[in-house]
Amino acid sequence: MLLRVDITFGVVLGALLIVAVAVAALAQLGRAREIAVAGVRAAVQLGVVSLVIGWVVGAVPPLLGFVALMYAVAVRTAGRRVTGNSTWWWAAVPIGAGVAPVMTTLLLTGVVPTKGIAVIPITGILIGGALTATVLGGRRALDELHARRGEVEAGLALGLLDRDARMEVARPAAADALLPGLDQTRTVGLVTLPGAFVGMLLGGASPVLAGAVQLFVLVALMAVQAVAVSVVLELVARGRLHREERVPRAAPRGRSDGTGRPAGP
């Protein structure tokens, strides 16, 4: 058993959450409340999932419903992290474009058995990876476009299309979203032993089988994240996903602009 779940476990877990919140508050990171809420939510959500997982994996309708719920929550979370306006729902495209073809291929080829106990964790891992890549790629691209707005305008002045001018500025920044997954894959076995590997070992699998499963997860994640970053970058470059609020229309000529003077020259 990896962890002993008892009263001591609960006390230590609570203490670690308090430490995380306290450090974030003392360092003025601005995320103390979010850390606290995330910790409590994780405990509640995992508790509920632990209670209903047996029912979910036993029949197709609840299985599909649970996968749809995971996808919807990921879209909402990623979209709201990237932007606060009504374009947040575009986050559904990169997450779906990354996860759907990879998961379909794995199921059709039989690499992942069509059983709930296998589909739910693999789908969850892939959706989580797509969520992270979408958030990082989208935020970095939009931040870069805001900071280097002058370069975008310079590109337009040189004759570039709006999409191409934005892409030249945003692409290098968005590509950084792939670094966490790349580093995890490059250092696996040397720096960390990821969850899938440890879980397989604890379940009684051989080290070779555990290593194969972990390798499969890491490579699948790189494919999902590469697609997600590419798609969210395209959406940002085309202006589908943005942070700008709608610009008010100019007052018609000859009408007052609100200062008591005519709006026209």
C-alpha positions as protocol buffer text, in pm:
chain_id: "A"
residue {
  index: 1
  type: MET
  ca { x: 0 y: 0 z: 0 }
}
residue {
  index: 2
  type: LEU
  ca { x: 142 y: 336 z: -106 }
}
residue {
  index: 3
  type: LEU
  ca { x: -44 y: 542 z: 159 }
}
residue {
  index: 4
  type: ARG
  ca { x: -205 y: 455 z: 490 }
}
residue {
  index: 5
  type: VAL
  ca { x: -550 y: 620 z: 482 }
}
residue {
  index: 6
  type: ASP
  ca { x: -652 y: 699 z: 841 }
}
residue {
  index: 7
  type: ILE
  ca { x: -689 y: 997 z: 1073 }
}
residue {
  index: 8
  type: THR
  ca { x: -319 y: 1080 z: 1046 }
}
residue {
  index: 9
  type: PHE
  ca { x: -357 y: 1090 z: 668 }
}
residue {
  index: 10
  type: GLY
  ca { x: -637 y: 1346 z: 696 }
}
residue {
  index: 11
  type: VAL
  ca { x: -443 y: 1563 z: 941 }
}
residue {
  index: 12
  type: VAL
  ca { x: -129 y: 1566 z: 727 }
}
residue {
  index: 13
  type: LEU
  ca { x: -332 y: 1637 z: 413 }
}
residue {
  index: 14
  type: GLY
  ca { x: -505 y: 1931 z: 580 }
}
residue {
  index: 15
  type: ALA
  ca { x: -172 y: 2063 z: 710 }
}
residue {
  index: 16
  type: LEU
  ca { x: -19 y: 2051 z: 362 }
}
residue {
  index: 17
  type: LEU
  ca { x: -313 y: 2246 z: 219 }
}
residue {
  index: 18
  type: ILE
  ca { x: -279 y: 2507 z: 493 }
}
residue {
  index: 19
  type: VAL
  ca { x: 93 y: 2539 z: 420 }
}
residue {
  index: 20
  type: ALA
  ca { x: 23 y: 2590 z: 49 }
}
residue {
  index: 21
  type: VAL
  ca { x: -238 y: 2859 z: 122 }
}
residue {
  index: 22
  type: ALA
  ca { x: -18 y: 3031 z: 382 }
}
residue {
  index: 23
  type: VAL
  ca { x: 289 y: 3044 z: 157 }
}
residue {
  index: 24
  type: ALA
  ca { x: 87 y: 3181 z: -134 }
}
residue {
  index: 25
  type: ALA
  ca { x: -63 y: 3446 z: 94 }
}
residue {
  index: 26
  type: LEU
  ca { x: 267 y: 3548 z: 254 }
}
residue {
  index: 27
  type: ALA
  ca { x: 438 y: 3568 z: -84 }
}
residue {
  index: 28
  type: GLN
  ca { x: 142 y: 3771 z: -217 }
}
residue {
  index: 29
  type: LEU
  ca { x: 101 y: 3541 z: -515 }
}
residue {
  index: 30
  type: GLY
  ca { x: -268 y: 3625 z: -539 }
}
residue {
  index: 31
  type: ARG
  ca { x: -376 y: 3259 z: -552 }
}
residue {
  index: 32
  type: ALA
  ca { x: -424 y: 3171 z: -185 }
}
residue {
  index: 33
  type: ARG
  ca { x: -803 y: 3152 z: -202 }
}
residue {
  index: 34
  type: GLU
  ca { x: -792 y: 2954 z: -527 }
}
residue {
  index: 35
  type: ILE
  ca { x: -553 y: 2702 z: -371 }
}
residue {
  index: 36
  type: ALA
  ca { x: -783 y: 2654 z: -73 }
}
residue {
  index: 37
  type: VAL
  ca { x: -1091 y: 2614 z: -291 }
}
residue {
  index: 38
  type: ALA
  ca { x: -909 y: 2376 z: -527 }
}
residue {
  index: 39
  type: GLY
  ca { x: -797 y: 2157 z: -238 }
}
residue {
  index: 40
  type: VAL
  ca { x: -1146 y: 2133 z: -88 }
}
residue {
  index: 41
  type: ARG
  ca { x: -1305 y: 2074 z: -428 }
}
residue {
  index: 42
  type: ALA
  ca { x: -1056 y: 1797 z: -505 }
}
residue {
  index: 43
  type: ALA
  ca { x: -1140 y: 1621 z: -180 }
}
residue {
  index: 44
  type: VAL
  ca { x: -1516 y: 1643 z: -240 }
}
residue {
  index: 45
  type: GLN
  ca { x: -1497 y: 1547 z: -608 }
}
residue {
  index: 46
  type: LEU
  ca { x: -1267 y: 1252 z: -554 }
}
residue {
  index: 47
  type: GLY
  ca { x: -1486 y: 1134 z: -267 }
}
residue {
  index: 48
  type: VAL
  ca { x: -1797 y: 1140 z: -488 }
}
residue {
  index: 49
  type: VAL
  ca { x: -1617 y: 972 z: -779 }
}
residue {
  index: 50
  type: SER
  ca { x: -1486 y: 701 z: -548 }
}
residue {
  index: 51
  type: LEU
  ca { x: -1842 y: 624 z: -441 }
}
residue {
  index: 52
  type: VAL
  ca { x: -1998 y: 611 z: -788 }
}
residue {
  index: 53
  type: ILE
  ca { x: -1711 y: 476 z: -1000 }
}
residue {
  index: 54
  type: GLY
  ca { x: -1835 y: 117 z: -972 }
}
residue {
  index: 55
  type: TRP
  ca { x: -2175 y: 211 z: -1113 }
}
residue {
  index: 56
  type: VAL
  ca { x: -2027 y: 431 z: -1387 }
}
residue {
  index: 57
  type: VAL
  ca { x: -1793 y: 167 z: -1532 }
}
residue {
  index: 58
  type: GLY
  ca { x: -2060 y: -103 z: -1532 }
}
residue {
  index: 59
  type: ALA
  ca { x: -2287 y: 34 z: -1807 }
}
residue {
  index: 60
  type: VAL
  ca { x: -2242 y: 230 z: -2130 }
}
residue {
  index: 61
  type: PRO
  ca { x: -2487 y: 522 z: -2073 }
}
residue {
  index: 62
  type: PRO
  ca { x: -2339 y: 637 z: -1740 }
}
residue {
  index: 63
  type: LEU
  ca { x: -1990 y: 581 z: -1880 }
}
residue {
  index: 64
  type: LEU
  ca { x: -2056 y: 810 z: -2176 }
}
residue {
  index: 65
  type: GLY
  ca { x: -2224 y: 1061 z: -1947 }
}
residue {
  index: 66
  type: PHE
  ca { x: -1923 y: 1068 z: -1717 }
}
residue {
  index: 67
  type: VAL
  ca { x: -1685 y: 1121 z: -2010 }
}
residue {
  index: 68
  type: ALA
  ca { x: -1909 y: 1402 z: -2139 }
}
residue {
  index: 69
  type: LEU
  ca { x: -1904 y: 1560 z: -1794 }
}
residue {
  index: 70
  type: MET
  ca { x: -1523 y: 1547 z: -1783 }
}
residue {
  index: 71
  type: TYR
  ca { x: -1508 y: 1713 z: -2124 }
}
residue {
  index: 72
  type: ALA
  ca { x: -1759 y: 1986 z: -2033 }
}
residue {
  index: 73
  type: VAL
  ca { x: -1579 y: 2073 z: -1710 }
}
residue {
  index: 74
  type: ALA
  ca { x: -1244 y: 2083 z: -1894 }
}
residue {
  index: 75
  type: VAL
  ca { x: -1385 y: 2318 z: -2160 }
}
residue {
  index: 76
  type: ARG
  ca { x: -1534 y: 2551 z: -1902 }
}
residue {
  index: 77
  type: THR
  ca { x: -1217 y: 2553 z: -1692 }
}
residue {
  index: 78
  type: ALA
  ca { x: -981 y: 2608 z: -1985 }
}
residue {
  index: 79
  type: GLY
  ca { x: -1200 y: 2869 z: -2153 }
}
residue {
  index: 80
  type: ARG
  ca { x: -1239 y: 3077 z: -1840 }
}
residue {
  index: 81
  type: ARG
  ca { x: -865 y: 3058 z: -1772 }
}
residue {
  index: 82
  type: VAL
  ca { x: -789 y: 3191 z: -2119 }
}
residue {
  index: 83
  type: THR
  ca { x: -1051 y: 3467 z: -2142 }
}
residue {
  index: 84
  type: GLY
  ca { x: -1333 y: 3617 z: -1942 }
}
residue {
  index: 85
  type: ASN
  ca { x: -1558 y: 3707 z: -2234 }
}
residue {
  index: 86
  type: SER
  ca { x: -1807 y: 3505 z: -2435 }
}
residue {
  index: 87
  type: THR
  ca { x: -1542 y: 3349 z: -2662 }
}
residue {
  index: 88
  type: TRP
  ca { x: -1437 y: 3107 z: -2385 }
}
residue {
  index: 89
  type: TRP
  ca { x: -1645 y: 2826 z: -2536 }
}
residue {
  index: 90
  type: TRP
  ca { x: -1398 y: 2802 z: -2828 }
}
residue {
  index: 91
  type: ALA
  ca { x: -1180 y: 2606 z: -2585 }
}
residue {
  index: 92
  type: ALA
  ca { x: -1402 y: 2310 z: -2673 }
}
residue {
  index: 93
  type: VAL
  ca { x: -1234 y: 2291 z: -3016 }
}
residue {
  index: 94
  type: PRO
  ca { x: -867 y: 2236 z: -2918 }
}
residue {
  index: 95
  type: ILE
  ca { x: -957 y: 1998 z: -2635 }
}
residue {
  index: 96
  type: GLY
  ca { x: -1189 y: 1794 z: -2855 }
}
residue {
  index: 97
  type: ALA
  ca { x: -952 y: 1803 z: -3154 }
}
residue {
  index: 98
  type: GLY
  ca { x: -671 y: 1668 z: -2939 }
}
residue {
  index: 99
  type: VAL
  ca { x: -854 y: 1399 z: -2744 }
}
residue {
  index: 100
  type: ALA
  ca { x: -1118 y: 1262 z: -2984 }
}
residue {
  index: 101
  type: PRO
  ca { x: -897 y: 1128 z: -3266 }
}
residue {
  index: 102
  type: VAL
  ca { x: -635 y: 985 z: -3030 }
}
residue {
  index: 103
  type: MET
  ca { x: -890 y: 812 z: -2808 }
}
residue {
  index: 104
  type: THR
  ca { x: -1085 y: 683 z: -3110 }
}
residue {
  index: 105
  type: THR
  ca { x: -768 y: 536 z: -3258 }
}
residue {
  index: 106
  type: LEU
  ca { x: -675 y: 367 z: -2932 }
}
residue {
  index: 107
  type: LEU
  ca { x: -1020 y: 210 z: -2899 }
}
residue {
  index: 108
  type: LEU
  ca { x: -1051 y: 98 z: -3262 }
}
residue {
  index: 109
  type: THR
  ca { x: -707 y: -62 z: -3262 }
}
residue {
  index: 110
  type: GLY
  ca { x: -776 y: -239 z: -2932 }
}
residue {
  index: 111
  type: VAL
  ca { x: -480 y: -79 z: -2756 }
}
residue {
  index: 112
  type: VAL
  ca { x: -727 y: 42 z: -2494 }
}
residue {
  index: 113
  type: PRO
  ca { x: -1003 y: -212 z: -2419 }
}
residue {
  index: 114
  type: THR
  ca { x: -1360 y: -90 z: -2446 }
}
residue {
  index: 115
  type: LYS
  ca { x: -1419 y: -126 z: -2074 }
}
residue {
  index: 116
  type: GLY
  ca { x: -1512 y: 153 z: -1840 }
}
residue {
  index: 117
  type: ILE
  ca { x: -1231 y: 73 z: -1599 }
}
residue {
  index: 118
  type: ALA
  ca { x: -984 y: 145 z: -1881 }
}
residue {
  index: 119
  type: VAL
  ca { x: -1169 y: 413 z: -2078 }
}
residue {
  index: 120
  type: ILE
  ca { x: -1232 y: 652 z: -1788 }
}
residue {
  index: 121
  type: PRO
  ca { x: -874 y: 687 z: -1658 }
}
residue {
  index: 122
  type: ILE
  ca { x: -715 y: 705 z: -2005 }
}
residue {
  index: 123
  type: THR
  ca { x: -972 y: 958 z: -2128 }
}
residue {
  index: 124
  type: GLY
  ca { x: -930 y: 1159 z: -1809 }
}
residue {
  index: 125
  type: ILE
  ca { x: -553 y: 1172 z: -1851 }
}
residue {
  index: 126
  type: LEU
  ca { x: -582 y: 1285 z: -2212 }
}
residue {
  index: 127
  type: ILE
  ca { x: -850 y: 1547 z: -2139 }
}
residue {
  index: 128
  type: GLY
  ca { x: -640 y: 1678 z: -1851 }
}
residue {
  index: 129
  type: GLY
  ca { x: -337 y: 1708 z: -2077 }
}
residue {
  index: 130
  type: ALA
  ca { x: -539 y: 1888 z: -2346 }
}
residue {
  index: 131
  type: LEU
  ca { x: -682 y: 2123 z: -2083 }
}
residue {
  index: 132
  type: THR
  ca { x: -336 y: 2219 z: -1959 }
}
residue {
  index: 133
  type: ALA
  ca { x: -199 y: 2269 z: -2310 }
}
residue {
  index: 134
  type: THR
  ca { x: -501 y: 2479 z: -2414 }
}
residue {
  index: 135
  type: VAL
  ca { x: -476 y: 2704 z: -2110 }
}
residue {
  index: 136
  type: LEU
  ca { x: -102 y: 2757 z: -2135 }
}
residue {
  index: 137
  type: GLY
  ca { x: -101 y: 2796 z: -2513 }
}
residue {
  index: 138
  type: GLY
  ca { x: -401 y: 3030 z: -2521 }
}
residue {
  index: 139
  type: ARG
  ca { x: -287 y: 3250 z: -2234 }
}
residue {
  index: 140
  type: ARG
  ca { x: 70 y: 3279 z: -2359 }
}
residue {
  index: 141
  type: ALA
  ca { x: -46 y: 3363 z: -2712 }
}
residue {
  index: 142
  type: LEU
  ca { x: -291 y: 3630 z: -2597 }
}
residue {
  index: 143
  type: ASP
  ca { x: -41 y: 3779 z: -2350 }
}
residue {
  index: 144
  type: GLU
  ca { x: 220 y: 3802 z: -2624 }
}
residue {
  index: 145
  type: LEU
  ca { x: -20 y: 3967 z: -2867 }
}
residue {
  index: 146
  type: HIS
  ca { x: -109 y: 4226 z: -2605 }
}
residue {
  index: 147
  type: ALA
  ca { x: 253 y: 4298 z: -2512 }
}
residue {
  index: 148
  type: ARG
  ca { x: 373 y: 4312 z: -2874 }
}
residue {
  index: 149
  type: ARG
  ca { x: 77 y: 4481 z: -3036 }
}
residue {
  index: 150
  type: GLY
  ca { x: 311 y: 4717 z: -3218 }
}
residue {
  index: 151
  type: GLU
  ca { x: 480 y: 4429 z: -3395 }
}
residue {
  index: 152
  type: VAL
  ca { x: 146 y: 4299 z: -3515 }
}
residue {
  index: 153
  type: GLU
  ca { x: 61 y: 4642 z: -3655 }
}
residue {
  index: 154
  type: ALA
  ca { x: 404 y: 4658 z: -3818 }
}
residue {
  index: 155
  type: GLY
  ca { x: 337 y: 4326 z: -3988 }
}
residue {
  index: 156
  type: LEU
  ca { x: 4 y: 4455 z: -4116 }
}
residue {
  index: 157
  type: ALA
  ca { x: 178 y: 4766 z: -4249 }
}
residue {
  index: 158
  type: LEU
  ca { x: 416 y: 4539 z: -4441 }
}
residue {
  index: 159
  type: GLY
  ca { x: 123 y: 4370 z: -4610 }
}
residue {
  index: 160
  type: LEU
  ca { x: 76 y: 4059 z: -4395 }
}
residue {
  index: 161
  type: LEU
  ca { x: -274 y: 3930 z: -4340 }
}
residue {
  index: 162
  type: ASP
  ca { x: -412 y: 3984 z: -3991 }
}
residue {
  index: 163
  type: ARG
  ca { x: -397 y: 3610 z: -3918 }
}
residue {
  index: 164
  type: ASP
  ca { x: -36 y: 3585 z: -4038 }
}
residue {
  index: 165
  type: ALA
  ca { x: 79 y: 3892 z: -3844 }
}
residue {
  index: 166
  type: ARG
  ca { x: -72 y: 3754 z: -3525 }
}
residue {
  index: 167
  type: MET
  ca { x: 70 y: 3410 z: -3588 }
}
residue {
  index: 168
  type: GLU
  ca { x: 428 y: 3539 z: -3624 }
}
residue {
  index: 169
  type: VAL
  ca { x: 406 y: 3698 z: -3279 }
}
residue {
  index: 170
  type: ALA
  ca { x: 201 y: 3436 z: -3094 }
}
residue {
  index: 171
  type: ARG
  ca { x: 349 y: 3109 z: -3227 }
}
residue {
  index: 172
  type: PRO
  ca { x: 677 y: 3100 z: -3026 }
}
residue {
  index: 173
  type: ALA
  ca { x: 496 y: 3189 z: -2703 }
}
residue {
  index: 174
  type: ALA
  ca { x: 219 y: 2932 z: -2753 }
}
residue {
  index: 175
  type: ALA
  ca { x: 476 y: 2663 z: -2831 }
}
residue {
  index: 176
  type: ASP
  ca { x: 608 y: 2697 z: -2475 }
}
residue {
  index: 177
  type: ALA
  ca { x: 292 y: 2518 z: -2361 }
}
residue {
  index: 178
  type: LEU
  ca { x: 450 y: 2195 z: -2485 }
}
residue {
  index: 179
  type: LEU
  ca { x: 752 y: 2224 z: -2257 }
}
residue {
  index: 180
  type: PRO
  ca { x: 603 y: 2063 z: -1941 }
}
residue {
  index: 181
  type: GLY
  ca { x: 498 y: 1753 z: -2134 }
}
residue {
  index: 182
  type: LEU
  ca { x: 828 y: 1736 z: -2319 }
}
residue {
  index: 183
  type: ASP
  ca { x: 1030 y: 1767 z: -1999 }
}
residue {
  index: 184
  type: GLN
  ca { x: 820 y: 1502 z: -1824 }
}
residue {
  index: 185
  type: THR
  ca { x: 871 y: 1262 z: -2114 }
}
residue {
  index: 186
  type: ARG
  ca { x: 1243 y: 1331 z: -2146 }
}
residue {
  index: 187
  type: THR
  ca { x: 1311 y: 1282 z: -1774 }
}
residue {
  index: 188
  type: VAL
  ca { x: 1072 y: 994 z: -1699 }
}
residue {
  index: 189
  type: GLY
  ca { x: 1248 y: 721 z: -1505 }
}
residue {
  index: 190
  type: LEU
  ca { x: 1541 y: 951 z: -1428 }
}
residue {
  index: 191
  type: VAL
  ca { x: 1373 y: 1230 z: -1231 }
}
residue {
  index: 192
  type: THR
  ca { x: 1017 y: 1110 z: -1171 }
}
residue {
  index: 193
  type: LEU
  ca { x: 812 y: 793 z: -1174 }
}
residue {
  index: 194
  type: PRO
  ca { x: 467 y: 910 z: -1295 }
}
residue {
  index: 195
  type: GLY
  ca { x: 136 y: 791 z: -1157 }
}
residue {
  index: 196
  type: ALA
  ca { x: 51 y: 533 z: -1421 }
}
residue {
  index: 197
  type: PHE
  ca { x: 382 y: 354 z: -1366 }
}
residue {
  index: 198
  type: VAL
  ca { x: 348 y: 352 z: -987 }
}
residue {
  index: 199
  type: GLY
  ca { x: -18 y: 251 z: -1006 }
}
residue {
  index: 200
  type: MET
  ca { x: 58 y: -47 z: -1230 }
}
residue {
  index: 201
  type: LEU
  ca { x: 332 y: -164 z: -995 }
}
residue {
  index: 202
  type: LEU
  ca { x: 104 y: -135 z: -693 }
}
residue {
  index: 203
  type: GLY
  ca { x: -161 y: -329 z: -886 }
}
residue {
  index: 204
  type: GLY
  ca { x: 76 y: -622 z: -925 }
}
residue {
  index: 205
  type: ALA
  ca { x: 195 y: -564 z: -1283 }
}
residue {
  index: 206
  type: SER
  ca { x: 552 y: -637 z: -1382 }
}
residue {
  index: 207
  type: PRO
  ca { x: 795 y: -343 z: -1413 }
}
residue {
  index: 208
  type: VAL
  ca { x: 815 y: -403 z: -1790 }
}
residue {
  index: 209
  type: LEU
  ca { x: 437 y: -384 z: -1835 }
}
residue {
  index: 210
  type: ALA
  ca { x: 418 y: -78 z: -1607 }
}
residue {
  index: 211
  type: GLY
  ca { x: 689 y: 92 z: -1812 }
}
residue {
  index: 212
  type: ALA
  ca { x: 507 y: 13 z: -2137 }
}
residue {
  index: 213
  type: VAL
  ca { x: 181 y: 160 z: -2008 }
}
residue {
  index: 214
  type: GLN
  ca { x: 356 y: 474 z: -1886 }
}
residue {
  index: 215
  type: LEU
  ca { x: 535 y: 517 z: -2219 }
}
residue {
  index: 216
  type: PHE
  ca { x: 204 y: 483 z: -2400 }
}
residue {
  index: 217
  type: VAL
  ca { x: 44 y: 749 z: -2178 }
}
residue {
  index: 218
  type: LEU
  ca { x: 331 y: 995 z: -2225 }
}
residue {
  index: 219
  type: VAL
  ca { x: 343 y: 960 z: -2604 }
}
residue {
  index: 220
  type: ALA
  ca { x: -36 y: 986 z: -2633 }
}
residue {
  index: 221
  type: LEU
  ca { x: -25 y: 1300 z: -2419 }
}
residue {
  index: 222
  type: MET
  ca { x: 236 y: 1459 z: -2644 }
}
residue {
  index: 223
  type: ALA
  ca { x: 14 y: 1394 z: -2947 }
}
residue {
  index: 224
  type: VAL
  ca { x: -293 y: 1537 z: -2773 }
}
residue {
  index: 225
  type: GLN
  ca { x: -110 y: 1844 z: -2647 }
}
residue {
  index: 226
  type: ALA
  ca { x: 55 y: 1915 z: -2983 }
}
residue {
  index: 227
  type: VAL
  ca { x: -287 y: 1918 z: -3150 }
}
residue {
  index: 228
  type: ALA
  ca { x: -446 y: 2126 z: -2873 }
}
residue {
  index: 229
  type: VAL
  ca { x: -173 y: 2392 z: -2884 }
}
residue {
  index: 230
  type: SER
  ca { x: -183 y: 2410 z: -3265 }
}
residue {
  index: 231
  type: VAL
  ca { x: -561 y: 2452 z: -3270 }
}
residue {
  index: 232
  type: VAL
  ca { x: -580 y: 2710 z: -2990 }
}
residue {
  index: 233
  type: LEU
  ca { x: -301 y: 2907 z: -3158 }
}
residue {
  index: 234
  type: GLU
  ca { x: -500 y: 2909 z: -3484 }
}
residue {
  index: 235
  type: LEU
  ca { x: -812 y: 3025 z: -3301 }
}
residue {
  index: 236
  type: VAL
  ca { x: -621 y: 3310 z: -3136 }
}
residue {
  index: 237
  type: ALA
  ca { x: -455 y: 3412 z: -3463 }
}
residue {
  index: 238
  type: ARG
  ca { x: -792 y: 3424 z: -3639 }
}
residue {
  index: 239
  type: GLY
  ca { x: -949 y: 3625 z: -3356 }
}
residue {
  index: 240
  type: ARG
  ca { x: -1200 y: 3358 z: -3260 }
}
residue {
  index: 241
  type: LEU
  ca { x: -1059 y: 3336 z: -2907 }
}
residue {
  index: 242
  type: HIS
  ca { x: -970 y: 3677 z: -2770 }
}
residue {
  index: 243
  type: ARG
  ca { x: -987 y: 3906 z: -2470 }
}
residue {
  index: 244
  type: GLU
  ca { x: -1093 y: 4227 z: -2638 }
}
residue {
  index: 245
  type: GLU
  ca { x: -1432 y: 4359 z: -2553 }
}
residue {
  index: 246
  type: ARG
  ca { x: -1662 y: 4471 z: -2827 }
}
residue {
  index: 247
  type: VAL
  ca { x: -1566 y: 4819 z: -2947 }
}
residue {
  index: 248
  type: PRO
  ca { x: -1858 y: 5066 z: -2930 }
}
residue {
  index: 249
  type: ARG
  ca { x: -1970 y: 5195 z: -3266 }
}
residue {
  index: 250
  type: ALA
  ca { x: -1880 y: 5552 z: -3345 }
}
residue {
  index: 251
  type: ALA
  ca { x: -2158 y: 5809 z: -3317 }
}
residue {
  index: 252
  type: PRO
  ca { x: -2310 y: 5908 z: -3655 }
}
residue {
  index: 253
  type: ARG
  ca { x: -2188 y: 6234 z: -3805 }
}
residue {
  index: 254
  type: GLY
  ca { x: -2385 y: 6537 z: -3700 }
}
residue {
  index: 255
  type: ARG
  ca { x: -2510 y: 6385 z: -3373 }
}
residue {
  index: 256
  type: SER
  ca { x: -2391 y: 6471 z: -3025 }
}
residue {
  index: 257
  type: ASP
  ca { x: -2109 y: 6257 z: -2884 }
}
residue {
  index: 258
  type: GLY
  ca { x: -2221 y: 6313 z: -2525 }
}
residue {
  index: 259
  type: THR
  ca { x: -2010 y: 6625 z: -2462 }
}
residue {
  index: 260
  type: GLY
  ca { x: -2269 y: 6869 z: -2597 }
}
residue {
  index: 261
  type: ARG
  ca { x: -2075 y: 6915 z: -2922 }
}
residue {
  index: 262
  type: PRO
  ca { x: -2157 y: 6773 z: -3264 }
}
residue {
  index: 263
  type: ALA
  ca { x: -1985 y: 6442 z: -3333 }
}
residue {
  index: 264
  type: GLY
  ca { x: -1874 y: 6536 z: -3685 }
}
residue {
  index: 265
  type: PRO
  ca { x: -1602 y: 6788 z: -3785 }
}
